[in-house]
Amino acid sequence: MPRIFSGIQPSGELHIGNYLGAVKNWVDLQHEMETFICVVDYHAITQAFEPEELRQRTHGMALSLLAAGIDPEKATLFVQSHVREHTELAWFFMTLTPVGELERQTQYKDKSARMESVAAGILNYPVLQAADILLYHADTVPVGEDQIQHLELSREIARKWNARFGEGYFPEPQARLTPTRRILGLDGQAKMSKSLGNTVALLEPSAAIWDKLRPAMTDPARVKKTDPGNPDICNIFQLHKAFTPPDTVEQVAAQCRSAGWGCIDCKKVLHQGMEEVLTPIRTRAEALQATPKRVAEILGDGASRARTVAQRTIAEVRQKMGFD
Ligand code: AMP
Ligand code: TRP
């Protein structure tokens, strides 16, 4: 059976960009493939953090993933720091990865440009990511578009290691994108991202979502309600495609083009579509919040399943590299 691996940082709340770009795919794929989902807390400490907050966010992210539909009977959900082998494999990979290649990573360039002093961990972030994936011999990695470059690097690392220590040992992992590979923020300008403050959280209450939708960017050329709009360049319409039933999406497009509906009418329909998707997620989250021990238990089980695979890989890698 093909094996998938994906990770998400416990950096704040899960938002609908994460959900549509990646997490929804995990929920769908867990039924067809052996699935490992990892809350990558070691990656998160490459940014400023507080220990107590990190602990809470890691728990919160696991809870949100379960609420979103990750089924612990189907998928192995675990926390990266619970499986020590990740950092050991990352070290081996660091010794094979050219610094120049790491410096060319777009995310590294963006992050480091905003920093006065750049920690080596930021540079090596994608090497740890390669270790995450390859430790489980995963061949498919469902992520958003922003991770494609990191995955190219993972493949290069796999090729290099294989050429040097064991041809064919690691698979070359491929990205698997969703149809909504890049969700823009409600400002319609940039990628939806926690750090830009333009997100809708997956667990956000209905009224708060509406307060964000109402002023959100639509077709910039549509000034008055009587102007016909162009759904293809409207960010709200992109969200309709993800949340609204297909028949209604067609109706939305037609009403926009003919100026039958104003943007507020259109947003009300979107809000309703979002409610249908998000209400069961909120309900599951509430149930889990009432039983925090259940989340810890699931993560404990997940870590022990993950460890079994990780320990076998590390033992083989150590053997092939001349350590044992
Ligand atoms: P992050 O929040 O950066 O840890 O991302 C977690 C996952 O969500 C990764 O697979 C990202 O590619 C994906 N992702 C993050 N933001 C977006 C977005 N605005 N649109 C689509 N996918 C996203
Ligand atoms: N870099 C990823 C992100 O920001 C998170 C991540 C860490 C990851 N390790 C991974 C994603 C392994 C996929 C596979 O979203």
Short mmCIF file of C-alpha atoms and ligand atoms in Angstrom, two decimals:
data_model
loop_
_atom_site.label_atom_id
_atom_site.label_comp_id
_atom_site.label_asym_id
_atom_site.label_seq_id
_atom_site.Cartn_x
_atom_site.Cartn_y
_atom_site.Cartn_z
CA MET A 1 0.00 0.00 0.00
CA PRO A 2 1.35 3.47 -0.83
CA ARG A 3 2.33 5.45 2.24
CA ILE A 4 1.64 9.12 2.81
CA PHE A 5 3.25 11.47 5.26
CA SER A 6 2.46 15.07 6.00
CA GLY A 7 3.25 17.56 8.71
CA ILE A 8 1.91 20.77 10.10
CA GLN A 9 3.46 23.23 12.50
CA PRO A 10 1.71 23.88 15.81
CA SER A 11 1.99 27.60 15.17
CA GLY A 12 -1.41 28.93 16.15
CA GLU A 13 -4.77 27.85 14.92
CA LEU A 14 -5.57 25.68 11.95
CA HIS A 15 -7.15 27.93 9.30
CA ILE A 16 -9.28 27.24 6.25
CA GLY A 17 -6.21 27.68 3.98
CA ASN A 18 -4.50 24.78 5.78
CA TYR A 19 -7.72 22.82 5.66
CA LEU A 20 -8.45 23.26 1.97
CA GLY A 21 -4.81 23.18 0.86
CA ALA A 22 -3.73 20.15 2.85
CA VAL A 23 -5.73 18.75 5.76
CA LYS A 24 -8.87 17.90 3.77
CA ASN A 25 -6.69 15.81 1.49
CA TRP A 26 -5.30 13.92 4.52
CA VAL A 27 -8.82 13.19 5.69
CA ASP A 28 -9.76 11.83 2.25
CA LEU A 29 -6.55 9.90 1.64
CA GLN A 30 -6.43 8.17 5.04
CA HIS A 31 -9.04 5.71 3.70
CA GLU A 32 -6.93 4.67 0.68
CA MET A 33 -3.38 4.86 1.93
CA GLU A 34 -1.33 4.16 5.01
CA THR A 35 -1.21 7.64 6.52
CA PHE A 36 1.18 9.35 8.94
CA ILE A 37 0.27 12.85 10.12
CA CYS A 38 2.78 14.68 12.27
CA VAL A 39 2.52 17.84 14.36
CA VAL A 40 6.00 19.20 13.73
CA ASP A 41 6.94 20.94 16.96
CA TYR A 42 10.68 20.78 16.23
CA HIS A 43 10.07 22.82 13.10
CA ALA A 44 8.02 25.33 15.10
CA ILE A 45 10.95 26.27 17.36
CA THR A 46 12.79 27.82 14.43
CA GLN A 47 10.49 30.81 15.10
CA ALA A 48 10.17 32.72 18.38
CA PHE A 49 8.26 30.61 20.92
CA GLU A 50 7.37 30.21 24.59
CA PRO A 51 7.64 26.69 26.08
CA GLU A 52 4.23 26.64 27.77
CA GLU A 53 2.55 28.07 24.69
CA LEU A 54 4.27 25.51 22.48
CA ARG A 55 2.88 22.71 24.62
CA GLN A 56 -0.65 24.11 24.36
CA ARG A 57 -0.43 24.74 20.66
CA THR A 58 0.81 21.23 19.96
CA HIS A 59 -2.15 19.81 21.86
CA GLY A 60 -4.49 22.31 20.17
CA MET A 61 -3.26 21.43 16.70
CA ALA A 62 -3.72 17.71 17.32
CA LEU A 63 -7.23 18.41 18.61
CA SER A 64 -8.07 20.49 15.53
CA LEU A 65 -6.79 17.77 13.19
CA LEU A 66 -8.96 15.18 14.91
CA ALA A 67 -11.93 17.56 14.72
CA ALA A 68 -11.22 18.10 11.01
CA GLY A 69 -11.66 14.38 10.47
CA ILE A 70 -8.33 12.64 11.00
CA ASP A 71 -9.39 9.23 12.29
CA PRO A 72 -6.89 7.67 14.71
CA GLU A 73 -8.13 4.22 13.70
CA LYS A 74 -7.12 4.93 10.11
CA ALA A 75 -4.18 7.35 10.36
CA THR A 76 -1.19 7.52 12.67
CA LEU A 77 -1.35 10.98 14.26
CA PHE A 78 1.67 11.88 16.36
CA VAL A 79 3.98 14.63 17.60
CA GLN A 80 7.41 14.92 15.98
CA SER A 81 9.32 15.41 19.24
CA HIS A 82 7.91 12.12 20.59
CA VAL A 83 9.94 10.21 18.01
CA ARG A 84 13.61 11.03 18.55
CA GLU A 85 14.73 9.41 15.30
CA HIS A 86 13.65 12.47 13.28
CA THR A 87 16.59 14.55 14.46
CA GLU A 88 19.08 11.73 14.08
CA LEU A 89 18.17 11.21 10.42
CA ALA A 90 18.16 14.99 9.88
CA TRP A 91 21.77 15.13 11.07
CA PHE A 92 22.81 12.43 8.62
CA PHE A 93 21.05 14.31 5.82
CA MET A 94 22.65 17.63 6.79
CA THR A 95 26.05 16.16 6.08
CA LEU A 96 24.94 15.54 2.46
CA THR A 97 23.09 18.78 1.73
CA PRO A 98 24.90 21.72 0.13
CA VAL A 99 24.43 25.00 2.01
CA GLY A 100 23.93 26.75 -1.34
CA GLU A 101 20.87 24.69 -2.05
CA LEU A 102 19.36 25.51 1.33
CA GLU A 103 20.05 29.20 0.77
CA ARG A 104 18.11 29.05 -2.49
CA GLN A 105 14.88 27.90 -0.79
CA THR A 106 12.24 30.63 -1.16
CA GLN A 107 10.86 30.14 2.34
CA TYR A 108 14.34 30.46 3.81
CA LYS A 109 14.95 33.65 1.87
CA ASP A 110 11.62 35.14 3.02
CA LYS A 111 12.04 34.19 6.65
CA SER A 112 15.69 35.11 6.98
CA ALA A 113 15.20 38.50 5.29
CA ARG A 114 13.01 39.51 8.25
CA MET A 115 15.60 38.47 10.85
CA GLU A 116 18.52 40.29 12.32
CA SER A 117 20.37 37.12 13.17
CA VAL A 118 19.57 33.90 11.31
CA ALA A 119 19.76 30.65 13.29
CA ALA A 120 21.19 27.57 11.56
CA GLY A 121 17.90 25.80 12.33
CA ILE A 122 16.02 28.01 9.87
CA LEU A 123 18.46 27.11 7.13
CA ASN A 124 18.19 23.42 7.96
CA TYR A 125 14.41 23.43 8.30
CA PRO A 126 13.86 21.60 4.96
CA VAL A 127 16.45 18.96 5.88
CA LEU A 128 14.43 18.06 8.97
CA GLN A 129 11.37 17.96 6.73
CA ALA A 130 13.12 15.48 4.41
CA ALA A 131 13.98 13.35 7.45
CA ASP A 132 10.33 13.42 8.59
CA ILE A 133 9.17 12.03 5.27
CA LEU A 134 11.94 9.56 4.51
CA LEU A 135 12.01 8.08 8.01
CA TYR A 136 8.66 6.53 7.07
CA HIS A 137 9.64 5.73 3.45
CA ALA A 138 6.66 7.82 2.39
CA ASP A 139 6.22 8.24 -1.34
CA THR A 140 3.31 10.71 -1.34
CA VAL A 141 3.20 14.00 0.54
CA PRO A 142 -0.09 15.92 0.48
CA VAL A 143 0.72 19.60 1.01
CA GLY A 144 -0.12 23.07 -0.27
CA GLU A 145 1.69 24.65 -3.19
CA ASP A 146 4.14 26.49 -0.94
CA GLN A 147 5.84 23.18 -0.04
CA ILE A 148 6.76 22.07 -3.59
CA GLN A 149 10.29 23.40 -3.40
CA HIS A 150 10.90 21.70 -0.06
CA LEU A 151 9.80 18.41 -1.61
CA GLU A 152 12.17 18.80 -4.54
CA LEU A 153 14.92 19.09 -1.98
CA SER A 154 13.67 15.96 -0.18
CA ARG A 155 13.95 14.05 -3.47
CA GLU A 156 17.46 15.31 -4.01
CA ILE A 157 18.46 14.26 -0.51
CA ALA A 158 16.94 10.81 -1.07
CA ARG A 159 18.86 10.46 -4.37
CA LYS A 160 22.13 11.56 -2.80
CA TRP A 161 21.83 9.27 0.18
CA ASN A 162 20.81 6.34 -2.02
CA ALA A 163 23.71 6.89 -4.43
CA ARG A 164 26.18 6.92 -1.56
CA PHE A 165 24.81 4.31 0.87
CA GLY A 166 22.15 2.10 -0.69
CA GLU A 167 20.61 2.33 -4.16
CA GLY A 168 16.79 2.32 -4.01
CA TYR A 169 16.63 2.47 -0.20
CA PHE A 170 14.63 5.70 0.12
CA PRO A 171 11.73 6.44 -2.25
CA GLU A 172 11.64 9.86 -3.94
CA PRO A 173 8.55 11.47 -2.38
CA GLN A 174 6.09 13.33 -4.60
CA ALA A 175 3.83 16.23 -3.61
CA ARG A 176 0.10 15.67 -3.87
CA LEU A 177 -1.84 18.91 -4.26
CA THR A 178 -5.55 19.63 -3.80
CA PRO A 179 -7.63 21.58 -6.35
CA THR A 180 -7.35 24.49 -3.89
CA ARG A 181 -3.61 24.42 -3.58
CA ARG A 182 -3.29 28.10 -2.62
CA ILE A 183 -6.01 29.92 -0.73
CA LEU A 184 -5.71 33.68 -0.51
CA GLY A 185 -6.48 35.59 2.67
CA LEU A 186 -9.70 37.56 2.99
CA ASP A 187 -7.77 40.65 1.87
CA GLY A 188 -7.52 38.91 -1.52
CA GLN A 189 -3.87 39.98 -1.69
CA ALA A 190 -1.61 37.34 -0.20
CA LYS A 191 -1.65 33.68 0.78
CA MET A 192 -3.89 33.02 3.77
CA SER A 193 -1.41 32.86 6.60
CA LYS A 194 -1.49 33.20 10.36
CA SER A 195 1.43 35.62 10.28
CA LEU A 196 -0.46 38.00 7.95
CA GLY A 197 -3.61 38.09 10.11
CA ASN A 198 -5.86 37.40 7.09
CA THR A 199 -7.19 33.99 8.14
CA VAL A 200 -10.46 32.34 9.05
CA ALA A 201 -9.77 29.74 11.73
CA LEU A 202 -11.33 26.34 11.22
CA LEU A 203 -12.93 26.52 14.66
CA GLU A 204 -14.00 30.15 14.45
CA PRO A 205 -17.59 30.80 15.63
CA SER A 206 -20.20 31.48 12.96
CA ALA A 207 -20.76 35.14 13.86
CA ALA A 208 -17.02 35.88 13.85
CA ILE A 209 -16.73 34.34 10.38
CA TRP A 210 -19.50 36.56 9.10
CA ASP A 211 -17.79 39.65 10.58
CA LYS A 212 -14.73 38.74 8.50
CA LEU A 213 -16.62 37.82 5.33
CA ARG A 214 -18.72 40.97 5.19
CA PRO A 215 -15.84 43.40 4.50
CA ALA A 216 -13.74 40.82 2.57
CA MET A 217 -12.30 41.66 -0.86
CA THR A 218 -14.38 40.69 -3.94
CA ASP A 219 -13.94 41.55 -7.65
CA PRO A 220 -12.06 44.88 -7.33
CA ALA A 221 -13.70 46.24 -10.51
CA ARG A 222 -17.21 45.82 -9.07
CA VAL A 223 -17.89 49.10 -7.34
CA LYS A 224 -21.69 49.28 -7.22
CA LYS A 225 -24.24 46.54 -6.66
CA THR A 226 -25.57 47.14 -10.19
CA ASP A 227 -22.15 46.55 -11.81
CA PRO A 228 -21.82 43.04 -13.28
CA GLY A 229 -18.99 41.13 -11.58
CA ASN A 230 -16.40 38.65 -12.75
CA PRO A 231 -16.31 35.57 -10.49
CA ASP A 232 -13.04 34.37 -12.01
CA ILE A 233 -11.12 37.18 -10.37
CA CYS A 234 -13.16 37.23 -7.15
CA ASN A 235 -11.57 35.70 -4.08
CA ILE A 236 -14.97 35.00 -2.51
CA PHE A 237 -15.89 32.92 -5.54
CA GLN A 238 -12.77 30.79 -5.01
CA LEU A 239 -14.07 30.03 -1.52
CA HIS A 240 -17.51 29.21 -2.96
CA LYS A 241 -15.85 26.52 -5.07
CA ALA A 242 -14.50 24.95 -1.91
CA PHE A 243 -17.53 25.28 0.38
CA THR A 244 -20.72 25.66 -1.65
CA PRO A 245 -22.53 22.73 -3.35
CA PRO A 246 -21.68 22.62 -7.12
CA ASP A 247 -25.19 23.53 -8.36
CA THR A 248 -25.27 26.58 -6.16
CA VAL A 249 -21.76 27.56 -7.31
CA GLU A 250 -23.09 27.82 -10.86
CA GLN A 251 -25.97 29.93 -9.67
CA VAL A 252 -23.57 32.18 -7.75
CA ALA A 253 -21.47 32.76 -10.89
CA ALA A 254 -24.53 33.57 -12.99
CA GLN A 255 -25.95 35.97 -10.40
CA CYS A 256 -22.60 37.72 -10.13
CA ARG A 257 -22.18 38.13 -13.90
CA SER A 258 -25.70 39.50 -14.33
CA ALA A 259 -25.52 41.72 -11.24
CA GLY A 260 -28.56 39.83 -9.96
CA TRP A 261 -26.99 39.52 -6.53
CA GLY A 262 -24.84 42.03 -4.77
CA CYS A 263 -21.63 40.92 -3.05
CA ILE A 264 -23.35 40.73 0.34
CA ASP A 265 -26.02 38.37 -1.04
CA CYS A 266 -23.27 36.22 -2.47
CA LYS A 267 -21.35 36.23 0.81
CA LYS A 268 -24.45 35.12 2.71
CA VAL A 269 -24.63 32.03 0.52
CA LEU A 270 -20.94 31.37 1.12
CA HIS A 271 -21.42 31.76 4.86
CA GLN A 272 -24.17 29.15 4.72
CA GLY A 273 -21.95 26.75 2.74
CA MET A 274 -19.16 27.23 5.26
CA GLU A 275 -21.53 26.54 8.14
CA GLU A 276 -22.46 23.19 6.61
CA VAL A 277 -18.82 22.14 6.43
CA LEU A 278 -17.61 23.72 9.67
CA THR A 279 -20.44 22.91 12.08
CA PRO A 280 -19.62 19.18 12.39
CA ILE A 281 -15.94 20.08 12.81
CA ARG A 282 -16.79 22.50 15.64
CA THR A 283 -19.00 19.88 17.28
CA ARG A 284 -16.22 17.29 17.23
CA ALA A 285 -13.78 19.86 18.65
CA GLU A 286 -16.12 20.62 21.54
CA ALA A 287 -16.40 16.94 22.38
CA LEU A 288 -12.60 16.59 22.37
CA GLN A 289 -12.14 19.74 24.45
CA ALA A 290 -14.30 18.08 27.09
CA THR A 291 -11.98 15.03 27.13
CA PRO A 292 -8.39 16.31 26.84
CA LYS A 293 -7.02 12.96 28.05
CA ARG A 294 -8.42 11.35 24.90
CA VAL A 295 -6.20 13.56 22.72
CA ALA A 296 -3.11 12.69 24.80
CA GLU A 297 -4.00 9.02 24.53
CA ILE A 298 -4.35 9.18 20.74
CA LEU A 299 -0.98 10.95 20.48
CA GLY A 300 0.60 8.34 22.73
CA ASP A 301 -0.66 5.51 20.53
CA GLY A 302 0.37 7.40 17.39
CA ALA A 303 3.91 7.94 18.70
CA SER A 304 4.34 4.28 19.54
CA ARG A 305 3.18 3.21 16.06
CA ALA A 306 5.41 5.82 14.42
CA ARG A 307 8.38 4.81 16.58
CA THR A 308 8.17 1.22 15.42
CA VAL A 309 8.66 2.30 11.81
CA ALA A 310 11.20 5.04 12.61
CA GLN A 311 13.39 2.76 14.72
CA ARG A 312 13.58 0.18 11.98
CA THR A 313 14.63 2.81 9.42
CA ILE A 314 17.26 4.30 11.71
CA ALA A 315 18.71 0.89 12.51
CA GLU A 316 19.07 0.16 8.78
CA VAL A 317 20.47 3.60 8.02
CA ARG A 318 23.02 3.36 10.83
CA GLN A 319 24.07 -0.04 9.60
CA LYS A 320 24.47 1.13 6.00
CA MET A 321 26.40 4.23 7.07
CA GLY A 322 28.89 2.26 9.15
CA PHE A 323 27.79 3.05 12.70
CA ASP A 324 26.69 -0.32 14.03
P1 AMP B 1 1.69 25.69 7.72
O1 AMP B 1 0.55 26.40 8.34
O2 AMP B 1 2.60 26.60 7.00
O3 AMP B 1 2.37 24.72 8.65
O4 AMP B 1 1.06 24.79 6.55
C1 AMP B 1 0.42 23.57 6.76
C2 AMP B 1 -0.09 23.03 5.45
O5 AMP B 1 -1.11 23.89 4.91
C3 AMP B 1 0.98 22.93 4.35
O6 AMP B 1 0.75 21.77 3.58
C4 AMP B 1 0.75 24.16 3.52
O7 AMP B 1 1.17 23.98 2.18
C5 AMP B 1 -0.76 24.33 3.61
N1 AMP B 1 -1.15 25.74 3.50
C6 AMP B 1 -0.81 26.76 4.34
N2 AMP B 1 -1.38 27.93 3.96
C7 AMP B 1 -2.09 27.65 2.83
C8 AMP B 1 -2.91 28.43 1.96
N3 AMP B 1 -3.11 29.72 2.15
N4 AMP B 1 -3.48 27.80 0.89
C9 AMP B 1 -3.29 26.48 0.69
N5 AMP B 1 -2.54 25.68 1.48
C10 AMP B 1 -1.95 26.24 2.54
N1 TRP B 2 7.15 22.66 6.20
C1 TRP B 2 5.78 22.25 6.35
C2 TRP B 2 4.88 23.47 6.42
O1 TRP B 2 5.26 24.53 6.80
C3 TRP B 2 5.56 21.40 7.57
C4 TRP B 2 6.25 20.08 7.48
C5 TRP B 2 7.29 19.64 8.26
C6 TRP B 2 5.95 19.03 6.59
N2 TRP B 2 7.65 18.38 7.92
C7 TRP B 2 6.85 17.97 6.89
C8 TRP B 2 5.02 18.88 5.56
C9 TRP B 2 6.85 16.78 6.18
C10 TRP B 2 5.02 17.66 4.85
C11 TRP B 2 5.93 16.63 5.16
O2 TRP B 2 3.74 23.34 6.16
#
